[in-house]
Amino acid sequence: MSFSQVKDQKIALQLLRGIVRQNRVPSGLLFWGPNGVGKRMTAFEFAKAVNCNDSEDDACDTCLSCRKTINGNHADIMVIKPAGKMRMIKVDVIEEVVETAMFRPVEGGMRLVLIEDAERMNLGAQNHFLKTLEEPPSQTAFVLLTEWPRRLLPTIRSRCQSVRFGTLRFETVVEMMREKGSIAEDQLHAIAALSQGSFTRACDLQKSERRTIALDIVQRLAQGEDPLLLSEEFAVYIQHTSKAIESAVMSEAKQEMAQDPDGEAKLDKDDIAAQVTGLVRGELFEFLVLFDAWYRDELIYDLSKTRQLIYNRDCLNKLKTEIDVEKHAAKIGALVDAWKYIERNLKPARIFRDLFFTLAS
Ligand SMILES: [Zn+2]
């Protein structure tokens, strides 16, 4: 493994190779971009390359430092992640790592602290981290990884070297999914096209039942099933999903409390509710993306008569032909509206009932 293993991130790699070559590593680097496009892998390769003894702007993978990093026992490469499903990075974690950074790196090179999902640092943690960036310990670099840079304090963002990551190319997702295991070619195509350039999303689409449910709904609507009944069925599904999400979040929170040595942690009901709301909302958005792709496909298939631009290529025979373009445009418009209503926190049951009526027309 080396930088050459990272796919499709040419600009980010150019920048990072330059930093390694000149041996001028900033105290803070902010790796930002969508999930599932290679940020973590690149950060790991970067940490390795910075401390590599044998390569100019990459990791050789054979020197002692590289081997230690690969085996996960390089004393100066540290990884911080949010803990539990509450998924916060608390101030004491940052304090601890900053304290360690006051000492010289053990291996004599540079200390690299990778902070995954950095936006999960709570405000206390962010403030403490900001102070650290203002007077950074020498021979130490912090690499923040995030999909949501705007959830970090602007003062943190401005003190970090920005390294932007883009989405993966369609062909790359196809290739990675193919490597992962056997999957029918048309389904592979559909999943890669719907993944929006994220490998994580592609994997999620493959293993969750979401797509099957979404496809079932659009087809039953097209066959003339009552949108009211369908929306009630969907509301029950969403209720079950919400309950499952809630109990997962609760049990993680309780587990975290039980592990807290000082017993100071409290079950923060507001925080839990916010977590659950966010996760359920994410689930609803995923459905909108799938519905949107379906009606978009029907529209494009009808106009182009070729399968070239179709996302749901594995369901080609189920796409409606001879469609009413105006009605389809209204359906896509209704999906955009539903998106807004979910953002405004309106009741999902109501949003999807109205939506299904438009989609049925
Ligand atoms: Zn090396």
mmCIF file of C-alpha atoms and ligand atoms in Angstrom:
data_model
loop_
_atom_site.group_PDB
_atom_site.id
_atom_site.type_symbol
_atom_site.label_atom_id
_atom_site.label_comp_id
_atom_site.label_asym_id
_atom_site.label_seq_id
_atom_site.Cartn_x
_atom_site.Cartn_y
_atom_site.Cartn_z
ATOM 1 C CA MET A 1 0.000 0.000 0.000
ATOM 2 C CA SER A 2 1.094 3.508 -0.730
ATOM 3 C CA PHE A 3 -0.425 6.661 -2.195
ATOM 4 C CA SER A 4 -0.801 4.783 -5.483
ATOM 5 C CA GLN A 5 -3.500 2.633 -3.847
ATOM 6 C CA VAL A 6 -5.728 5.672 -3.276
ATOM 7 C CA LYS A 7 -8.194 6.026 -6.120
ATOM 8 C CA ASP A 8 -9.463 9.155 -7.880
ATOM 9 C CA GLN A 9 -8.040 11.737 -5.441
ATOM 10 C CA LYS A 10 -5.438 13.276 -7.715
ATOM 11 C CA ILE A 11 -5.527 16.822 -6.357
ATOM 12 C CA ALA A 12 -5.393 15.762 -2.711
ATOM 13 C CA LEU A 13 -2.501 13.404 -3.417
ATOM 14 C CA GLN A 14 -0.551 16.018 -5.323
ATOM 15 C CA LEU A 15 -0.794 18.340 -2.348
ATOM 16 C CA LEU A 16 0.138 15.646 0.172
ATOM 17 C CA ARG A 17 3.064 14.357 -1.869
ATOM 18 C CA GLY A 18 4.351 17.939 -2.038
ATOM 19 C CA ILE A 19 4.132 18.254 1.744
ATOM 20 C CA VAL A 20 6.007 14.983 2.264
ATOM 21 C CA ARG A 21 8.666 15.869 -0.325
ATOM 22 C CA GLN A 22 9.388 19.250 1.232
ATOM 23 C CA ASN A 23 9.076 17.829 4.712
ATOM 24 C CA ARG A 24 6.901 20.753 5.734
ATOM 25 C CA VAL A 25 3.963 19.234 7.510
ATOM 26 C CA PRO A 26 1.410 21.755 8.822
ATOM 27 C CA SER A 27 0.247 21.341 12.440
ATOM 28 C CA GLY A 28 -3.307 20.899 11.275
ATOM 29 C CA LEU A 29 -4.688 19.312 8.124
ATOM 30 C CA LEU A 30 -8.360 19.054 7.325
ATOM 31 C CA PHE A 31 -9.309 16.149 5.052
ATOM 32 C CA TRP A 32 -12.886 16.829 3.988
ATOM 33 C CA GLY A 33 -15.294 15.337 1.523
ATOM 34 C CA PRO A 34 -18.007 12.689 1.304
ATOM 35 C CA ASN A 35 -17.861 9.446 3.249
ATOM 36 C CA GLY A 36 -16.512 6.371 1.574
ATOM 37 C CA VAL A 37 -14.117 8.021 -0.891
ATOM 38 C CA GLY A 38 -10.763 7.208 0.729
ATOM 39 C CA LYS A 39 -10.060 9.902 3.341
ATOM 40 C CA ARG A 40 -9.096 7.457 6.066
ATOM 41 C CA MET A 41 -6.910 5.359 3.801
ATOM 42 C CA THR A 42 -5.154 8.484 2.528
ATOM 43 C CA ALA A 43 -4.573 9.767 6.075
ATOM 44 C CA PHE A 44 -3.001 6.457 6.993
ATOM 45 C CA GLU A 45 -0.790 6.495 3.891
ATOM 46 C CA PHE A 46 0.147 10.093 4.633
ATOM 47 C CA ALA A 47 1.145 9.246 8.202
ATOM 48 C CA LYS A 48 3.274 6.423 6.852
ATOM 49 C CA ALA A 49 4.846 8.548 4.118
ATOM 50 C CA VAL A 50 5.741 11.387 6.520
ATOM 51 C CA ASN A 51 7.754 8.990 8.666
ATOM 52 C CA CYS A 52 9.148 6.805 5.891
ATOM 53 C CA ASN A 53 12.936 6.716 5.815
ATOM 54 C CA ASP A 54 13.346 5.527 2.262
ATOM 55 C CA SER A 55 10.947 7.277 -0.048
ATOM 56 C CA GLU A 56 10.917 10.872 -1.199
ATOM 57 C CA ASP A 57 7.203 11.590 -1.429
ATOM 58 C CA ASP A 58 5.475 8.339 -0.555
ATOM 59 C CA ALA A 59 5.788 5.331 1.737
ATOM 60 C CA CYS A 60 8.213 2.552 0.786
ATOM 61 C CA ASP A 61 6.288 -0.031 2.819
ATOM 62 C CA THR A 62 9.495 -1.865 3.683
ATOM 63 C CA CYS A 63 11.496 0.333 6.073
ATOM 64 C CA LEU A 64 11.089 -0.187 9.830
ATOM 65 C CA SER A 65 8.874 2.865 10.266
ATOM 66 C CA CYS A 66 6.554 1.813 7.433
ATOM 67 C CA ARG A 67 6.294 -1.709 8.747
ATOM 68 C CA LYS A 68 5.458 -0.486 12.231
ATOM 69 C CA THR A 69 2.706 1.706 10.825
ATOM 70 C CA ILE A 70 1.281 -1.143 8.759
ATOM 71 C CA ASN A 71 1.259 -3.413 11.803
ATOM 72 C CA GLY A 72 -0.435 -0.748 13.889
ATOM 73 C CA ASN A 73 2.405 -0.416 16.391
ATOM 74 C CA HIS A 74 4.061 2.840 15.374
ATOM 75 C CA ALA A 75 4.250 4.678 18.689
ATOM 76 C CA ASP A 76 3.732 8.116 17.144
ATOM 77 C CA ILE A 77 0.734 7.454 14.980
ATOM 78 C CA MET A 78 -2.441 7.857 16.978
ATOM 79 C CA VAL A 79 -6.060 7.519 15.923
ATOM 80 C CA ILE A 80 -8.980 9.157 17.673
ATOM 81 C CA LYS A 81 -12.558 8.147 16.887
ATOM 82 C CA PRO A 82 -15.945 9.050 18.304
ATOM 83 C CA ALA A 83 -16.949 6.560 20.970
ATOM 84 C CA GLY A 84 -20.152 4.527 20.975
ATOM 85 C CA LYS A 85 -23.331 5.327 19.095
ATOM 86 C CA MET A 86 -23.479 8.643 20.924
ATOM 87 C CA ARG A 87 -20.460 9.105 18.770
ATOM 88 C CA MET A 88 -18.849 12.030 20.502
ATOM 89 C CA ILE A 89 -15.215 12.956 20.914
ATOM 90 C CA LYS A 90 -15.013 14.450 24.379
ATOM 91 C CA VAL A 91 -12.644 17.004 25.782
ATOM 92 C CA ASP A 92 -10.769 14.534 28.002
ATOM 93 C CA VAL A 93 -9.742 12.529 24.933
ATOM 94 C CA ILE A 94 -8.316 15.653 23.310
ATOM 95 C CA GLU A 95 -6.628 16.694 26.578
ATOM 96 C CA GLU A 96 -4.962 13.334 26.852
ATOM 97 C CA VAL A 97 -3.608 13.368 23.330
ATOM 98 C CA VAL A 98 -2.377 16.952 23.652
ATOM 99 C CA GLU A 99 -0.588 16.004 26.863
ATOM 100 C CA THR A 100 1.174 13.162 25.051
ATOM 101 C CA ALA A 101 2.113 15.554 22.258
ATOM 102 C CA MET A 102 4.086 17.673 24.738
ATOM 103 C CA PHE A 103 6.750 14.957 24.745
ATOM 104 C CA ARG A 104 9.062 14.327 21.844
ATOM 105 C CA PRO A 105 7.952 11.674 19.387
ATOM 106 C CA VAL A 106 9.097 8.242 20.551
ATOM 107 C CA GLU A 107 10.373 7.056 17.181
ATOM 108 C CA GLY A 108 12.205 10.280 16.419
ATOM 109 C CA GLY A 109 10.135 11.287 13.388
ATOM 110 C CA MET A 110 6.806 13.087 13.458
ATOM 111 C CA ARG A 111 3.790 12.389 15.576
ATOM 112 C CA LEU A 112 0.585 12.118 13.545
ATOM 113 C CA VAL A 113 -2.770 12.302 15.291
ATOM 114 C CA LEU A 114 -5.638 11.259 13.026
ATOM 115 C CA ILE A 115 -9.039 12.443 14.238
ATOM 116 C CA GLU A 116 -11.814 10.550 12.464
ATOM 117 C CA ASP A 117 -15.273 12.134 12.167
ATOM 118 C CA ALA A 118 -13.714 15.262 13.646
ATOM 119 C CA GLU A 119 -17.062 17.089 13.601
ATOM 120 C CA ARG A 120 -18.087 14.775 16.460
ATOM 121 C CA MET A 121 -15.797 16.698 18.821
ATOM 122 C CA ASN A 122 -18.152 18.445 21.200
ATOM 123 C CA LEU A 123 -17.749 22.157 21.788
ATOM 124 C CA GLY A 124 -15.435 21.675 24.765
ATOM 125 C CA ALA A 125 -13.233 19.359 22.763
ATOM 126 C CA GLN A 126 -13.194 21.743 19.800
ATOM 127 C CA ASN A 127 -12.230 24.683 21.984
ATOM 128 C CA HIS A 128 -9.431 22.767 23.618
ATOM 129 C CA PHE A 129 -8.250 21.580 20.243
ATOM 130 C CA LEU A 130 -8.319 25.142 18.928
ATOM 131 C CA LYS A 131 -6.013 26.264 21.753
ATOM 132 C CA THR A 132 -3.671 23.458 20.797
ATOM 133 C CA LEU A 133 -3.610 24.603 17.190
ATOM 134 C CA GLU A 134 -2.838 28.139 18.301
ATOM 135 C CA GLU A 135 0.304 26.930 20.035
ATOM 136 C CA PRO A 136 0.989 23.615 18.361
ATOM 137 C CA PRO A 137 3.406 21.139 19.916
ATOM 138 C CA SER A 138 6.467 20.685 17.743
ATOM 139 C CA GLN A 139 6.926 17.592 15.605
ATOM 140 C CA THR A 140 3.209 16.905 15.751
ATOM 141 C CA ALA A 141 0.538 17.116 13.089
ATOM 142 C CA PHE A 142 -3.202 16.669 13.577
ATOM 143 C CA VAL A 143 -5.152 15.298 10.642
ATOM 144 C CA LEU A 144 -8.885 15.949 10.924
ATOM 145 C CA LEU A 145 -11.178 13.820 8.813
ATOM 146 C CA THR A 146 -14.748 14.901 8.210
ATOM 147 C CA GLU A 147 -17.688 14.786 5.895
ATOM 148 C CA TRP A 148 -19.103 17.903 7.549
ATOM 149 C CA PRO A 149 -16.386 20.581 7.808
ATOM 150 C CA ARG A 150 -18.943 23.273 8.626
ATOM 151 C CA ARG A 151 -19.671 21.621 11.942
ATOM 152 C CA LEU A 152 -16.169 22.532 13.040
ATOM 153 C CA LEU A 153 -15.422 25.948 14.492
ATOM 154 C CA PRO A 154 -14.458 28.339 11.668
ATOM 155 C CA THR A 155 -11.322 29.148 13.653
ATOM 156 C CA ILE A 156 -10.302 25.490 13.540
ATOM 157 C CA ARG A 157 -10.964 25.319 9.805
ATOM 158 C CA SER A 158 -8.939 28.413 9.097
ATOM 159 C CA ARG A 159 -5.947 27.071 11.016
ATOM 160 C CA CYS A 160 -5.828 23.819 9.088
ATOM 161 C CA GLN A 161 -4.493 23.132 5.632
ATOM 162 C CA SER A 162 -7.566 22.172 3.634
ATOM 163 C CA VAL A 163 -7.364 18.926 1.664
ATOM 164 C CA ARG A 164 -10.503 18.302 -0.330
ATOM 165 C CA PHE A 165 -11.674 14.852 -1.388
ATOM 166 C CA GLY A 166 -14.104 14.364 -4.256
ATOM 167 C CA THR A 167 -16.478 11.527 -5.071
ATOM 168 C CA LEU A 168 -15.203 8.359 -6.721
ATOM 169 C CA ARG A 169 -15.743 7.742 -10.408
ATOM 170 C CA PHE A 170 -18.480 5.317 -11.358
ATOM 171 C CA GLU A 171 -15.918 2.868 -12.769
ATOM 172 C CA THR A 172 -13.960 2.942 -9.516
ATOM 173 C CA VAL A 173 -17.005 2.004 -7.428
ATOM 174 C CA VAL A 174 -17.794 -0.794 -9.903
ATOM 175 C CA GLU A 175 -14.253 -2.093 -9.644
ATOM 176 C CA MET A 176 -14.219 -1.956 -5.832
ATOM 177 C CA MET A 177 -17.606 -3.668 -5.540
ATOM 178 C CA ARG A 178 -16.471 -6.359 -7.950
ATOM 179 C CA GLU A 179 -13.386 -6.996 -5.826
ATOM 180 C CA LYS A 180 -15.611 -7.310 -2.776
ATOM 181 C CA GLY A 181 -17.546 -10.281 -4.033
ATOM 182 C CA SER A 182 -19.720 -11.768 -6.716
ATOM 183 C CA ILE A 183 -22.649 -9.634 -7.760
ATOM 184 C CA ALA A 184 -24.664 -9.710 -10.985
ATOM 185 C CA GLU A 185 -23.380 -7.229 -13.546
ATOM 186 C CA ASP A 186 -26.622 -5.240 -13.893
ATOM 187 C CA GLN A 187 -27.095 -5.025 -10.136
ATOM 188 C CA LEU A 188 -23.482 -3.957 -9.788
ATOM 189 C CA HIS A 189 -24.118 -1.201 -12.288
ATOM 190 C CA ALA A 190 -27.276 -0.069 -10.476
ATOM 191 C CA ILE A 191 -25.639 0.044 -7.060
ATOM 192 C CA ALA A 192 -22.573 1.890 -8.328
ATOM 193 C CA ALA A 193 -24.746 4.414 -10.155
ATOM 194 C CA LEU A 194 -26.905 4.986 -7.079
ATOM 195 C CA SER A 195 -23.904 5.224 -4.743
ATOM 196 C CA GLN A 196 -23.181 8.814 -5.744
ATOM 197 C CA GLY A 197 -19.485 8.051 -5.850
ATOM 198 C CA SER A 198 -19.187 6.651 -2.346
ATOM 199 C CA PHE A 199 -17.983 3.122 -1.712
ATOM 200 C CA THR A 200 -19.532 3.098 1.771
ATOM 201 C CA ARG A 201 -22.891 4.014 0.320
ATOM 202 C CA ALA A 202 -22.587 1.322 -2.329
ATOM 203 C CA CYS A 203 -21.916 -1.321 0.342
ATOM 204 C CA ASP A 204 -24.836 -0.038 2.385
ATOM 205 C CA LEU A 205 -27.149 -0.197 -0.623
ATOM 206 C CA GLN A 206 -26.128 -3.752 -1.290
ATOM 207 C CA LYS A 207 -26.731 -5.053 2.190
ATOM 208 C CA SER A 208 -29.748 -3.066 3.400
ATOM 209 C CA GLU A 209 -33.337 -3.874 2.424
ATOM 210 C CA ARG A 210 -34.012 -0.238 1.571
ATOM 211 C CA ARG A 211 -33.738 -0.547 -2.185
ATOM 212 C CA THR A 212 -36.001 -3.593 -2.333
ATOM 213 C CA ILE A 213 -38.657 -1.692 -0.358
ATOM 214 C CA ALA A 214 -38.357 1.428 -2.505
ATOM 215 C CA LEU A 215 -38.619 -0.569 -5.740
ATOM 216 C CA ASP A 216 -41.621 -2.452 -4.381
ATOM 217 C CA ILE A 217 -43.394 0.823 -3.577
ATOM 218 C CA VAL A 218 -42.858 2.471 -6.976
ATOM 219 C CA GLN A 219 -44.034 -0.650 -8.756
ATOM 220 C CA ARG A 220 -47.140 -1.116 -6.660
ATOM 221 C CA LEU A 221 -48.008 2.551 -7.142
ATOM 222 C CA ALA A 222 -47.609 2.086 -10.896
ATOM 223 C CA GLN A 223 -49.918 -0.935 -10.763
ATOM 224 C CA GLY A 224 -52.629 1.228 -9.255
ATOM 225 C CA GLU A 225 -52.480 0.210 -5.610
ATOM 226 C CA ASP A 226 -54.088 2.631 -3.185
ATOM 227 C CA PRO A 227 -51.457 5.249 -2.220
ATOM 228 C CA LEU A 228 -53.175 5.721 1.153
ATOM 229 C CA LEU A 229 -52.769 2.066 2.094
ATOM 230 C CA LEU A 230 -49.218 2.013 0.783
ATOM 231 C CA SER A 231 -48.320 5.112 2.765
ATOM 232 C CA GLU A 232 -49.781 3.536 5.919
ATOM 233 C CA GLU A 233 -47.681 0.438 5.324
ATOM 234 C CA PHE A 234 -44.611 2.608 4.802
ATOM 235 C CA ALA A 235 -45.379 4.598 7.970
ATOM 236 C CA VAL A 236 -45.366 1.347 9.961
ATOM 237 C CA TYR A 237 -41.999 0.443 8.449
ATOM 238 C CA ILE A 238 -40.588 3.852 9.366
ATOM 239 C CA GLN A 239 -41.955 3.503 12.886
ATOM 240 C CA HIS A 240 -40.231 0.144 13.287
ATOM 241 C CA THR A 241 -37.007 1.539 11.883
ATOM 242 C CA SER A 242 -37.170 4.541 14.230
ATOM 243 C CA LYS A 243 -37.713 2.250 17.224
ATOM 244 C CA ALA A 244 -34.783 0.078 16.195
ATOM 245 C CA ILE A 245 -32.585 3.162 15.808
ATOM 246 C CA GLU A 246 -33.730 4.517 19.170
ATOM 247 C CA SER A 247 -33.045 1.327 21.059
ATOM 248 C CA ALA A 248 -29.612 1.003 19.431
ATOM 249 C CA VAL A 249 -28.716 4.565 20.422
ATOM 250 C CA MET A 250 -30.047 4.042 23.962
ATOM 251 C CA SER A 251 -28.201 0.808 24.563
ATOM 252 C CA GLU A 252 -24.937 2.319 23.316
ATOM 253 C CA ALA A 253 -25.442 5.314 25.605
ATOM 254 C CA LYS A 254 -26.093 3.058 28.590
ATOM 255 C CA GLN A 255 -23.076 0.965 27.752
ATOM 256 C CA GLU A 256 -20.955 4.069 27.605
ATOM 257 C CA MET A 257 -22.242 5.199 30.985
ATOM 258 C CA ALA A 258 -21.445 1.822 32.488
ATOM 259 C CA GLN A 259 -17.896 2.089 31.181
ATOM 260 C CA ASP A 260 -17.378 5.578 32.541
ATOM 261 C CA PRO A 261 -14.855 5.112 35.365
ATOM 262 C CA ASP A 262 -15.882 8.247 37.284
ATOM 263 C CA GLY A 263 -19.593 7.578 36.970
ATOM 264 C CA GLU A 264 -20.072 11.217 36.033
ATOM 265 C CA ALA A 265 -21.714 10.616 32.686
ATOM 266 C CA LYS A 266 -25.416 11.288 32.564
ATOM 267 C CA LEU A 267 -27.954 10.061 30.099
ATOM 268 C CA ASP A 268 -28.616 13.185 28.100
ATOM 269 C CA LYS A 269 -32.162 12.735 26.821
ATOM 270 C CA ASP A 270 -32.014 15.732 24.481
ATOM 271 C CA ASP A 271 -28.808 14.507 22.952
ATOM 272 C CA ILE A 272 -30.242 11.030 22.426
ATOM 273 C CA ALA A 273 -33.408 12.443 20.872
ATOM 274 C CA ALA A 274 -31.323 14.598 18.530
ATOM 275 C CA GLN A 275 -29.235 11.590 17.516
ATOM 276 C CA VAL A 276 -32.315 9.510 16.780
ATOM 277 C CA THR A 277 -33.997 12.301 14.816
ATOM 278 C CA GLY A 278 -30.861 12.776 12.734
ATOM 279 C CA LEU A 279 -30.520 9.084 11.939
ATOM 280 C CA VAL A 280 -34.207 8.642 11.065
ATOM 281 C CA ARG A 281 -34.067 11.694 8.849
ATOM 282 C CA GLY A 282 -31.031 10.237 7.082
ATOM 283 C CA GLU A 283 -33.010 7.047 6.472
ATOM 284 C CA LEU A 284 -35.901 9.032 4.942
ATOM 285 C CA PHE A 285 -33.547 10.974 2.686
ATOM 286 C CA GLU A 286 -32.122 7.702 1.398
ATOM 287 C CA PHE A 287 -35.619 6.665 0.313
ATOM 288 C CA LEU A 288 -36.128 9.942 -1.505
ATOM 289 C CA VAL A 289 -32.871 9.403 -3.383
ATOM 290 C CA LEU A 290 -34.072 5.961 -4.514
ATOM 291 C CA PHE A 291 -37.524 7.195 -5.554
ATOM 292 C CA ASP A 292 -35.957 10.100 -7.388
ATOM 293 C CA ALA A 293 -33.603 7.793 -9.288
ATOM 294 C CA TRP A 294 -36.549 5.631 -10.340
ATOM 295 C CA TYR A 295 -38.689 8.398 -11.829
ATOM 296 C CA ARG A 296 -35.658 10.008 -13.360
ATOM 297 C CA ASP A 297 -34.857 6.666 -14.993
ATOM 298 C CA GLU A 298 -38.368 6.322 -16.419
ATOM 299 C CA LEU A 299 -38.186 9.813 -17.803
ATOM 300 C CA ILE A 300 -34.790 9.308 -19.409
ATOM 301 C CA TYR A 301 -35.596 5.847 -20.695
ATOM 302 C CA ASP A 302 -38.732 7.115 -22.338
ATOM 303 C CA LEU A 303 -36.927 10.022 -23.986
ATOM 304 C CA SER A 304 -33.674 8.305 -24.959
ATOM 305 C CA LYS A 305 -34.895 4.729 -25.532
ATOM 306 C CA THR A 306 -31.466 3.460 -24.517
ATOM 307 C CA ARG A 307 -30.255 1.828 -21.328
ATOM 308 C CA GLN A 308 -27.053 3.845 -21.402
ATOM 309 C CA LEU A 309 -28.007 6.453 -18.801
ATOM 310 C CA ILE A 310 -30.235 4.288 -16.613
ATOM 311 C CA TYR A 311 -29.381 3.824 -12.918
ATOM 312 C CA ASN A 312 -31.711 0.905 -12.167
ATOM 313 C CA ARG A 313 -30.398 -1.174 -15.005
ATOM 314 C CA ASP A 314 -31.189 -4.411 -13.224
ATOM 315 C CA CYS A 315 -34.906 -3.494 -13.354
ATOM 316 C CA LEU A 316 -35.045 -2.340 -16.938
ATOM 317 C CA ASN A 317 -38.082 -4.468 -17.783
ATOM 318 C CA LYS A 318 -40.009 -2.865 -14.906
ATOM 319 C CA LEU A 319 -39.512 0.722 -16.012
ATOM 320 C CA LYS A 320 -42.710 2.198 -17.343
ATOM 321 C CA THR A 321 -42.593 3.275 -20.967
ATOM 322 C CA GLU A 322 -44.926 5.697 -22.703
ATOM 323 C CA ILE A 323 -44.958 8.008 -19.732
ATOM 324 C CA ASP A 324 -46.619 11.373 -19.294
ATOM 325 C CA VAL A 325 -43.627 13.716 -19.133
ATOM 326 C CA GLU A 326 -45.503 16.458 -17.309
ATOM 327 C CA LYS A 327 -46.752 14.094 -14.635
ATOM 328 C CA HIS A 328 -43.278 12.716 -14.184
ATOM 329 C CA ALA A 329 -41.861 16.187 -13.782
ATOM 330 C CA ALA A 330 -44.486 16.784 -11.074
ATOM 331 C CA LYS A 331 -43.390 13.581 -9.314
ATOM 332 C CA ILE A 332 -39.791 14.689 -9.261
ATOM 333 C CA GLY A 333 -40.947 18.099 -8.018
ATOM 334 C CA ALA A 334 -42.903 16.429 -5.215
ATOM 335 C CA LEU A 335 -39.768 14.570 -4.165
ATOM 336 C CA VAL A 336 -37.874 17.852 -3.925
ATOM 337 C CA ASP A 337 -40.690 19.235 -1.751
ATOM 338 C CA ALA A 338 -40.658 16.135 0.461
ATOM 339 C CA TRP A 339 -36.938 16.680 0.983
ATOM 340 C CA LYS A 340 -37.621 20.200 2.247
ATOM 341 C CA TYR A 341 -40.433 19.053 4.536
ATOM 342 C CA ILE A 342 -38.220 16.426 6.132
ATOM 343 C CA GLU A 343 -35.582 19.071 6.733
ATOM 344 C CA ARG A 344 -38.236 21.213 8.390
ATOM 345 C CA ASN A 345 -39.118 18.297 10.650
ATOM 346 C CA LEU A 346 -42.706 17.839 9.495
ATOM 347 C CA LYS A 347 -44.328 14.504 10.341
ATOM 348 C CA PRO A 348 -42.971 11.758 8.033
ATOM 349 C CA ALA A 349 -46.326 9.946 7.845
ATOM 350 C CA ARG A 350 -47.956 13.062 6.453
ATOM 351 C CA ILE A 351 -45.087 13.867 4.065
ATOM 352 C CA PHE A 352 -45.057 10.392 2.550
ATOM 353 C CA ARG A 353 -48.841 10.165 2.300
ATOM 354 C CA ASP A 354 -48.944 13.342 0.207
ATOM 355 C CA LEU A 355 -45.921 12.193 -1.763
ATOM 356 C CA PHE A 356 -47.386 8.782 -2.584
ATOM 357 C CA PHE A 357 -50.562 10.416 -3.893
ATOM 358 C CA THR A 358 -48.530 12.481 -6.353
ATOM 359 C CA LEU A 359 -46.369 9.503 -7.308
ATOM 360 C CA ALA A 360 -49.507 7.448 -7.959
ATOM 361 C CA SER A 361 -51.051 9.950 -10.333
HETATM 362 ZN ZN ZN B 1 9.260 3.397 4.422
#
